[in-house]
Every structure is written in C-alpha cells, then in structure tokens.
Tab-separated table of N, CA and C in Angstrom:
chain	number	residue	atom	x	y	z
A	1	MET	N	78.692	95.880	139.550
A	1	MET	CA	80.084	95.766	139.865
A	1	MET	C	80.793	96.842	140.326
A	2	SER	N	81.851	96.812	141.279
A	2	SER	CA	82.266	97.854	141.705
A	2	SER	C	83.805	97.508	141.951
A	3	SER	N	84.680	98.580	141.844
A	3	SER	CA	86.086	98.243	141.962
A	3	SER	C	86.766	99.550	142.735
A	4	SER	N	87.767	99.330	143.538
A	4	SER	CA	88.321	100.545	144.140
A	4	SER	C	89.958	100.494	144.109
A	5	SER	N	90.465	101.635	144.058
A	5	SER	CA	91.799	101.839	144.035
A	5	SER	C	92.384	102.896	144.800
A	6	ILE	N	93.398	102.924	145.339
A	6	ILE	CA	94.119	104.020	145.918
A	6	ILE	C	95.061	104.792	145.009
A	7	ALA	N	95.288	104.126	143.779
A	7	ALA	CA	96.217	104.629	142.929
A	7	ALA	C	95.699	104.903	141.522
A	8	SER	N	96.245	105.512	140.634
A	8	SER	CA	95.678	105.892	139.301
A	8	SER	C	96.771	104.922	138.365
A	9	PRO	N	96.644	104.420	137.439
A	9	PRO	CA	95.165	103.782	137.067
A	9	PRO	C	94.516	102.618	137.843
A	10	CYS	N	93.346	102.800	137.720
A	10	CYS	CA	92.580	101.633	138.368
A	10	CYS	C	92.142	100.536	137.441
A	11	THR	N	92.449	99.563	137.836
A	11	THR	CA	92.228	98.256	136.950
A	11	THR	C	90.985	97.708	137.401
A	12	VAL	N	90.046	97.416	136.555
A	12	VAL	CA	88.790	96.587	136.966
A	12	VAL	C	88.934	95.213	136.234
A	13	THR	N	88.852	94.175	137.058
A	13	THR	CA	88.931	92.792	136.572
A	13	THR	C	87.451	92.382	136.609
A	14	GLY	N	87.221	91.252	135.788
A	14	GLY	CA	85.953	90.571	135.716
A	14	GLY	C	84.885	91.084	134.667
A	15	LEU	N	85.697	91.813	133.833
A	15	LEU	CA	84.707	92.264	132.578
A	15	LEU	C	84.674	91.302	131.610
A	16	THR	N	83.655	91.276	130.835
A	16	THR	CA	83.523	90.428	129.590
A	16	THR	C	83.978	91.083	128.225
A	17	ASN	N	84.981	90.486	127.576
A	17	ASN	CA	85.220	90.848	126.325
A	17	ASN	C	84.179	91.010	125.368
A	18	GLY	N	84.088	92.258	124.637
A	18	GLY	CA	83.048	92.483	123.604
A	18	GLY	C	81.947	93.041	124.255
A	19	THR	N	81.932	93.389	125.680
A	19	THR	CA	80.683	93.981	126.318
A	19	THR	C	81.094	95.413	126.642
A	20	ALA	N	80.117	96.511	126.258
A	20	ALA	CA	80.474	97.806	126.391
A	20	ALA	C	80.069	98.155	127.944
A	21	TYR	N	81.184	99.159	128.384
A	21	TYR	CA	81.079	99.296	129.811
A	21	TYR	C	81.100	100.910	129.826
A	22	THR	N	80.443	101.505	130.857
A	22	THR	CA	80.667	102.936	131.238
A	22	THR	C	81.165	102.982	132.871
A	23	PHE	N	81.803	103.999	133.175
A	23	PHE	CA	82.301	104.086	134.508
A	23	PHE	C	81.948	105.398	135.318
A	24	THR	N	81.699	105.430	136.505
A	24	THR	CA	81.380	106.564	137.237
A	24	THR	C	82.666	106.431	138.414
A	25	VAL	N	82.856	107.622	138.886
A	25	VAL	CA	83.979	107.759	139.886
A	25	VAL	C	83.403	108.437	141.076
A	26	THR	N	83.726	107.806	142.414
A	26	THR	CA	83.391	108.496	143.449
A	26	THR	C	84.729	108.602	144.340
A	27	ALA	N	84.986	109.716	144.931
A	27	ALA	CA	86.349	109.678	145.778
A	27	ALA	C	86.015	109.785	147.157
A	28	THR	N	86.608	109.107	147.836
A	28	THR	CA	86.317	109.077	149.452
A	28	THR	C	87.863	109.392	150.044
A	29	ASN	N	87.797	110.215	151.023
A	29	ASN	CA	89.047	110.796	151.732
A	29	ASN	C	89.425	109.899	152.921
A	30	SER	N	90.452	110.250	153.640
A	30	SER	CA	90.810	109.432	154.796
A	30	SER	C	89.759	109.942	155.951
A	31	ASP	N	88.948	110.626	155.953
A	31	ASP	CA	87.762	111.046	156.992
A	31	ASP	C	86.618	110.336	156.511
A	32	LYS	N	86.659	109.322	155.523
A	32	LYS	CA	85.523	108.583	154.964
A	32	LYS	C	84.419	109.619	154.510
A	33	LEU	N	84.796	110.872	154.102
A	33	LEU	CA	83.849	111.732	153.375
A	33	LEU	C	83.823	111.377	151.886
A	34	THR	N	82.686	111.205	151.344
A	34	THR	CA	82.589	110.846	149.849
A	34	THR	C	82.202	111.921	148.945
A	35	SER	N	82.664	111.958	147.757
A	35	SER	CA	82.246	112.888	146.797
A	35	SER	C	80.893	112.530	146.206
A	36	THR	N	80.327	113.491	145.438
A	36	THR	CA	79.324	113.177	144.480
A	36	THR	C	79.729	112.126	143.434
A	37	THR	N	79.072	111.342	142.872
A	37	THR	CA	79.531	110.570	141.668
A	37	THR	C	79.666	111.381	140.435
A	38	SER	N	80.742	110.950	139.695
A	38	SER	CA	81.100	111.600	138.442
A	38	SER	C	79.880	111.277	137.471
A	39	SER	N	79.882	111.955	136.139
A	39	SER	CA	79.147	111.710	135.067
A	39	SER	C	79.816	110.463	134.642
A	40	PRO	N	79.008	109.567	133.853
A	40	PRO	CA	79.488	108.297	133.286
A	40	PRO	C	80.659	108.682	132.374
A	41	SER	N	81.593	107.797	132.223
A	41	SER	CA	82.729	107.902	131.411
A	41	SER	C	82.329	107.643	129.757
A	42	GLY	N	83.001	107.884	128.836
A	42	GLY	CA	82.784	107.297	127.595
A	42	GLY	C	82.644	105.826	127.503
A	43	THR	N	82.170	105.041	126.517
A	43	THR	CA	81.827	103.758	126.452
A	43	THR	C	83.266	102.847	126.285
A	44	VAL	N	83.585	101.943	126.901
A	44	VAL	CA	84.827	101.204	126.841
A	44	VAL	C	84.397	99.725	126.562
A	45	THR	N	84.973	99.105	125.616
A	45	THR	CA	84.833	97.717	125.435
A	45	THR	C	85.976	97.046	125.344
A	46	PRO	N	86.334	96.083	126.367
A	46	PRO	CA	87.515	95.320	126.413
A	46	PRO	C	87.538	94.274	125.332
A	47	GLN	N	88.788	94.082	125.066
A	47	GLN	CA	89.023	92.982	123.884
A	47	GLN	C	90.142	92.228	124.201
A	48	ALA	N	89.918	90.802	123.785
A	48	ALA	CA	91.005	89.767	124.006
A	48	ALA	C	92.098	90.034	123.006
A	49	THR	N	93.288	89.635	123.472
A	49	THR	CA	94.268	89.646	122.395
A	49	THR	C	94.266	88.250	121.585
A	50	GLN	N	94.944	88.406	120.338
A	50	GLN	CA	95.055	87.176	119.400
A	50	GLN	C	96.229	87.165	118.723
A	51	THR	N	96.626	85.987	118.429
A	51	THR	CA	98.084	85.935	117.636
A	51	THR	C	97.710	85.152	116.284
A	52	ILE	N	98.657	85.257	115.257
A	52	ILE	CA	98.553	84.566	114.022
A	52	ILE	C	99.784	83.457	114.009
A	53	THR	N	99.294	82.262	113.458
A	53	THR	CA	100.117	81.379	113.155
A	53	THR	C	100.149	81.305	111.539
A	54	PHE	N	101.365	81.581	110.923
A	54	PHE	CA	101.424	81.446	109.546
A	54	PHE	C	102.467	80.591	108.822
A	55	THR	N	101.933	79.642	108.226
A	55	THR	CA	102.983	78.580	107.855
A	55	THR	C	103.755	79.069	106.680
A	56	ASN	N	105.167	79.129	106.601
A	56	ASN	CA	105.894	79.303	105.452
A	56	ASN	C	105.572	78.351	104.341
A	57	PRO	N	105.259	78.756	103.208
A	57	PRO	CA	104.938	77.733	102.270
A	57	PRO	C	106.320	77.207	101.379
A	58	GLY	N	107.464	77.711	101.844
A	58	GLY	CA	108.696	77.416	101.280
A	58	GLY	C	108.774	77.657	99.918
A	59	PRO	N	109.990	77.353	99.284
A	59	PRO	CA	110.177	77.786	97.976
A	59	PRO	C	109.170	77.418	96.901
A	60	GLN	N	108.719	78.220	96.012
A	60	GLN	CA	107.874	78.049	95.037
A	60	GLN	C	108.306	78.196	93.558
A	61	THR	N	107.563	77.778	92.447
A	61	THR	CA	107.993	77.886	91.289
A	61	THR	C	107.124	78.889	90.379
A	62	TYR	N	107.764	79.790	89.752
A	62	TYR	CA	106.992	80.755	89.066
A	62	TYR	C	105.958	80.217	88.316
A	63	GLY	N	104.892	80.861	88.399
A	63	GLY	CA	103.576	80.419	87.596
A	63	GLY	C	102.806	79.448	88.236
A	64	ALA	N	103.294	78.860	89.198
A	64	ALA	CA	102.326	77.659	90.074
A	64	ALA	C	101.560	78.335	91.258
A	65	PRO	N	100.165	78.103	91.253
A	65	PRO	CA	99.461	78.817	92.212
A	65	PRO	C	99.752	78.046	93.674
A	66	VAL	N	99.568	78.792	94.735
A	66	VAL	CA	99.773	78.205	96.083
A	66	VAL	C	98.611	78.586	96.912
A	67	THR	N	98.276	77.716	97.946
A	67	THR	CA	97.334	77.971	98.886
A	67	THR	C	97.963	78.269	100.121
A	68	LEU	N	97.796	79.704	100.600
A	68	LEU	CA	98.477	80.012	101.919
A	68	LEU	C	97.626	79.561	103.140
A	69	LYS	N	98.256	79.130	104.096
A	69	LYS	CA	97.670	78.690	105.362
A	69	LYS	C	98.026	79.590	106.594
A	70	ALA	N	97.054	80.077	107.224
A	70	ALA	CA	97.257	80.854	108.516
A	70	ALA	C	96.026	80.683	109.315
A	71	THR	N	96.303	80.646	110.552
A	71	THR	CA	95.127	80.766	111.569
A	71	THR	C	95.393	81.688	112.742
A	72	SER	N	94.358	82.248	113.293
A	72	SER	CA	94.464	83.094	114.454
A	72	SER	C	93.816	82.376	115.623
A	73	THR	N	94.566	82.773	116.823
A	73	THR	CA	93.823	82.225	118.063
A	73	THR	C	92.472	82.435	118.253
A	74	SER	N	92.064	83.420	117.639
A	74	SER	CA	90.540	83.919	118.093
A	74	SER	C	89.623	83.134	116.897
A	75	ASN	N	90.122	82.280	116.001
A	75	ASN	CA	89.425	81.698	114.831
A	75	ASN	C	88.805	82.559	113.948
A	76	LEU	N	89.209	83.887	113.981
A	76	LEU	CA	88.767	84.799	112.818
A	76	LEU	C	89.553	84.756	111.740
A	77	THR	N	89.008	84.959	110.522
A	77	THR	CA	89.661	84.927	109.277
A	77	THR	C	90.953	85.554	109.030
A	78	VAL	N	92.020	85.143	108.480
A	78	VAL	CA	93.241	85.719	108.342
A	78	VAL	C	93.285	86.128	106.962
A	79	THR	N	93.703	87.562	106.748
A	79	THR	CA	93.804	87.943	105.225
A	79	THR	C	95.288	88.113	104.738
A	80	PHE	N	95.556	88.020	103.655
A	80	PHE	CA	96.822	88.065	103.091
A	80	PHE	C	97.070	89.136	102.081
A	81	THR	N	98.404	89.802	102.178
A	81	THR	CA	98.620	90.877	101.138
A	81	THR	C	99.952	90.690	100.944
A	82	SER	N	100.375	90.911	99.615
A	82	SER	CA	101.722	90.767	99.196
A	82	SER	C	102.511	92.067	99.335
A	83	ALA	N	103.780	91.901	99.968
A	83	ALA	CA	104.699	92.988	100.269
A	83	ALA	C	105.563	93.254	98.899
A	84	THR	N	105.442	92.265	98.140
A	84	THR	CA	106.381	92.339	97.030
A	84	THR	C	105.496	92.008	95.672
A	85	PRO	N	104.607	92.917	95.331
A	85	PRO	CA	103.618	92.658	94.053
A	85	PRO	C	104.270	92.305	92.601
A	86	ALA	N	105.761	92.635	92.461
A	86	ALA	CA	106.236	92.406	91.275
A	86	ALA	C	106.624	90.786	91.380
A	87	ILE	N	106.663	90.294	92.427
A	87	ILE	CA	107.275	88.867	92.470
A	87	ILE	C	105.922	87.945	92.626
A	88	CYS	N	104.957	88.457	93.571
A	88	CYS	CA	103.922	87.562	93.805
A	88	CYS	C	102.403	88.339	94.128
A	89	THR	N	101.619	87.885	93.844
A	89	THR	CA	100.185	88.688	94.323
A	89	THR	C	99.403	87.553	94.795
A	90	VAL	N	98.323	88.144	95.668
A	90	VAL	CA	97.307	87.318	96.376
A	90	VAL	C	96.035	87.856	95.809
A	91	THR	N	95.190	86.630	95.477
A	91	THR	CA	93.896	86.872	95.184
A	91	THR	C	92.881	87.252	96.457
A	92	SER	N	91.708	87.751	96.085
A	92	SER	CA	90.824	88.116	97.404
A	92	SER	C	90.364	86.870	98.043
A	93	ALA	N	90.573	85.597	97.403
A	93	ALA	CA	90.201	84.311	97.946
A	93	ALA	C	91.576	83.825	98.833
A	94	GLY	N	92.742	84.573	98.819
A	94	GLY	CA	93.791	84.234	99.457
A	94	GLY	C	94.768	83.105	98.819
A	95	ALA	N	94.569	83.067	97.432
A	95	ALA	CA	95.512	82.068	96.689
A	95	ALA	C	96.709	83.056	96.135
A	96	LEU	N	97.727	82.486	96.318
A	96	LEU	CA	99.080	83.187	96.000
A	96	LEU	C	99.448	82.830	94.638
A	97	SER	N	99.809	83.837	93.754
A	97	SER	CA	100.244	83.719	92.400
A	97	SER	C	101.736	84.126	92.293
A	98	PRO	N	102.596	83.251	92.161
A	98	PRO	CA	103.925	83.682	91.843
A	98	PRO	C	104.040	84.302	90.414
A	99	ILE	N	104.426	85.450	90.329
A	99	ILE	CA	104.383	86.141	88.943
A	99	ILE	C	105.668	86.683	88.429
A	100	GLY	N	106.669	86.374	89.290
A	100	GLY	CA	108.050	86.716	88.982
A	100	GLY	C	109.081	85.869	89.744
A	101	VAL	N	110.183	85.941	89.335
A	101	VAL	CA	111.342	85.251	90.139
A	101	VAL	C	112.037	86.037	91.128
A	102	GLY	N	112.163	85.643	92.249
A	102	GLY	CA	112.840	86.456	93.319
A	102	GLY	C	112.398	86.092	94.790
A	103	THR	N	112.474	87.025	95.714
A	103	THR	CA	111.977	86.698	96.946
A	103	THR	C	110.509	87.297	97.023
A	104	CYS	N	109.558	86.567	97.505
A	104	CYS	CA	108.178	87.024	97.834
A	104	CYS	C	107.901	87.194	99.267
A	105	THR	N	107.243	88.284	99.565
A	105	THR	CA	107.056	88.399	101.078
A	105	THR	C	105.519	88.511	101.170
A	106	ILE	N	104.926	87.829	102.072
A	106	ILE	CA	103.436	87.874	102.099
A	106	ILE	C	103.167	88.217	103.540
A	107	ASP	N	102.264	89.280	103.919
A	107	ASP	CA	101.852	89.635	105.094
A	107	ASP	C	100.543	88.957	105.554
A	108	ALA	N	100.210	88.477	106.768
A	108	ALA	CA	99.200	87.934	107.348
A	108	ALA	C	98.691	88.778	108.488
A	109	ASN	N	97.300	89.088	108.171
A	109	ASN	CA	96.526	90.158	109.198
A	109	ASN	C	95.330	89.608	109.654
A	110	GLN	N	94.963	89.973	110.979
A	110	GLN	CA	93.662	89.732	111.395
A	110	GLN	C	93.277	90.999	112.018
A	111	THR	N	92.130	91.788	111.736
A	111	THR	CA	91.828	92.961	112.026
A	111	THR	C	91.079	93.141	113.469
A	112	GLY	N	90.659	91.906	113.782
A	112	GLY	CA	89.870	91.935	115.045
A	112	GLY	C	88.415	92.118	114.913
A	113	ASN	N	87.631	92.130	115.912
A	113	ASN	CA	86.079	92.455	116.012
A	113	ASN	C	85.728	93.184	117.387
A	114	GLY	N	84.590	93.057	117.726
A	114	GLY	CA	84.303	93.562	119.000
A	114	GLY	C	84.781	92.829	120.075
A	115	MET	N	85.124	91.526	119.980
A	115	MET	CA	85.580	90.514	121.105
A	115	MET	C	86.938	90.567	121.200
A	116	TYR	N	87.773	90.731	119.982
A	116	TYR	CA	89.224	90.824	119.869
A	116	TYR	C	89.740	91.937	119.192
A	117	ALA	N	91.134	92.178	119.635
A	117	ALA	CA	91.925	93.337	119.320
A	117	ALA	C	92.497	92.904	117.880
A	118	ALA	N	92.990	93.729	116.913
A	118	ALA	CA	93.903	93.399	115.872
A	118	ALA	C	95.011	92.577	116.304
A	119	ALA	N	95.176	91.545	115.708
A	119	ALA	CA	96.744	90.596	115.785
A	119	ALA	C	97.790	91.411	115.405
A	120	SER	N	99.113	91.217	115.773
A	120	SER	CA	100.224	91.695	115.064
A	120	SER	C	100.377	91.041	113.911
A	121	GLN	N	100.875	91.831	112.884
A	121	GLN	CA	101.103	91.130	111.381
A	121	GLN	C	102.158	90.203	111.546
A	122	VAL	N	102.077	89.266	110.682
A	122	VAL	CA	103.165	88.219	110.621
A	122	VAL	C	103.556	88.284	109.034
A	123	SER	N	104.711	88.011	108.792
A	123	SER	CA	105.186	88.150	107.326
A	123	SER	C	106.067	86.742	107.303
A	124	GLN	N	105.925	86.141	105.988
A	124	GLN	CA	106.856	85.037	105.585
A	124	GLN	C	107.440	85.538	104.441
A	125	SER	N	108.470	85.193	104.274
A	125	SER	CA	109.350	85.336	102.787
A	125	SER	C	109.825	83.935	102.407
A	126	PHE	N	109.863	83.892	100.997
A	126	PHE	CA	110.328	82.653	100.575
A	126	PHE	C	110.678	82.699	99.003
A	127	ALA	N	111.491	81.985	98.475
A	127	ALA	CA	112.023	82.183	97.119
A	127	ALA	C	110.939	81.750	96.113
A	128	VAL	N	110.789	82.429	94.913
A	128	VAL	CA	110.086	81.950	93.795
A	128	VAL	C	111.087	81.799	92.817
A	129	ASN	N	111.345	80.585	92.499
A	129	ASN	CA	112.217	80.095	91.566
A	129	ASN	C	111.644	79.932	89.984
A	130	PRO	N	112.611	79.976	89.025
A	130	PRO	CA	112.074	79.991	87.609
A	130	PRO	C	111.482	78.575	87.532
A	131	ALA	N	110.484	78.467	86.410
A	131	ALA	CA	110.101	77.240	86.077
A	131	ALA	C	110.860	76.434	85.361
A	132	PRO	N	110.930	75.062	85.459
A	132	PRO	CA	111.855	74.332	84.627
A	132	PRO	C	111.759	74.568	83.218
A	133	LEU	N	112.722	74.533	82.433
A	133	LEU	CA	112.727	74.757	81.007
A	133	LEU	C	112.365	73.419	80.447
A	134	LYS	N	111.429	73.513	79.364
A	134	LYS	CA	110.816	72.195	78.758
A	134	LYS	C	111.206	72.400	77.152
A	135	ILE	N	111.840	71.384	76.650
A	135	ILE	CA	112.144	71.424	75.312
A	135	ILE	C	111.584	70.337	74.625
A	136	THR	N	110.718	70.452	73.574
A	136	THR	CA	110.091	69.367	72.840
A	136	THR	C	110.665	69.347	71.389
A	137	ALA	N	111.235	68.251	71.038
A	137	ALA	CA	111.466	68.073	69.572
A	137	ALA	C	110.475	67.441	68.894
A	138	THR	N	110.114	67.862	67.548
A	138	THR	CA	109.229	67.208	66.745
A	138	THR	C	109.807	67.128	65.332
A	139	ASN	N	109.319	66.153	64.682
A	139	ASN	CA	109.830	66.013	63.111
A	139	ASN	C	111.332	66.160	63.229
A	140	ALA	N	112.028	65.335	63.767
A	140	ALA	CA	113.488	65.656	63.781
A	140	ALA	C	113.906	64.785	62.526
A	141	THR	N	114.886	65.452	61.965
A	141	THR	CA	115.385	64.668	60.768
A	141	THR	C	117.005	64.444	60.795
A	142	GLN	N	117.511	63.462	60.304
A	142	GLN	CA	118.915	63.147	60.277
A	142	GLN	C	119.554	63.781	59.082
A	143	VAL	N	120.684	64.342	59.589
A	143	VAL	CA	121.533	64.781	58.319
A	143	VAL	C	122.681	64.115	58.146
C-alpha cells in the first residue's frame, strides 16, 4: 500500500483497525528526483472510536442494591466506579450499593483494546433516598 501527499501531515486511508503498521518516506522533488527511502517508522496501530450509552437508574432507596446498565458501541465491557463513595459503592461485578443518603454519581468507562480507543467517560447522578420507616407494634395493651 502506498500513499502520497504534498503537505504534512499525510493521511493514509484503507488501514485496518487493530493492525500494526510501519511507514517509510521517500521524497520526490519537482524535477522528479527521488530521495533514498527512510528507515521504517515506529509501529502505529489505528484504533476505531467508541462511545458509551449509560442508562440513569433514577432515584434509589438507601440499602437497596441496583444493577447498573451501560453498553459501548464496541461491545466491550463497560466498568463502573463511584465518584461519591460515601453515598454509593460499586462491586467488581458492577452492582451498585447505596450506602448513604444524598446524590450518588457513577462513572462508566471502557478502556479500549487493540481495535478500539478508550471511550469518553460517561457519568450519571441520581438521588439516594432514605428507606421508608417501618414501625411494628407487638403486645399492645389497652390502658
């Protein structure tokens, strides 16, 4: 495969994402005189872009576990981290645990691989509300 350009930078089309390439350069002047070929460049591997779609789970209740849902256009696994660990935490399996009352913020990330570059982080914030108060009366006596 070859590509030519009269300006810098030179863009090479038709490369395959995830495939490593090296490049050499040959200069040709207006008199059609050609230089010797340069040494090969360092290895370059093109990567496709990807995005994350992260569904906001909406308001949650303190103490109730939640399953987070996000996908990447690459179909690679999205990971979650809590930006507010005093309000909510995330297990290594991606389950959300509301552990305090307030606003929980979760970050979704996909680091990429040989075929895909890392996706831009997506964050979702939502309320963690107190659990309903339950009062149970037993052995009531009339006075």
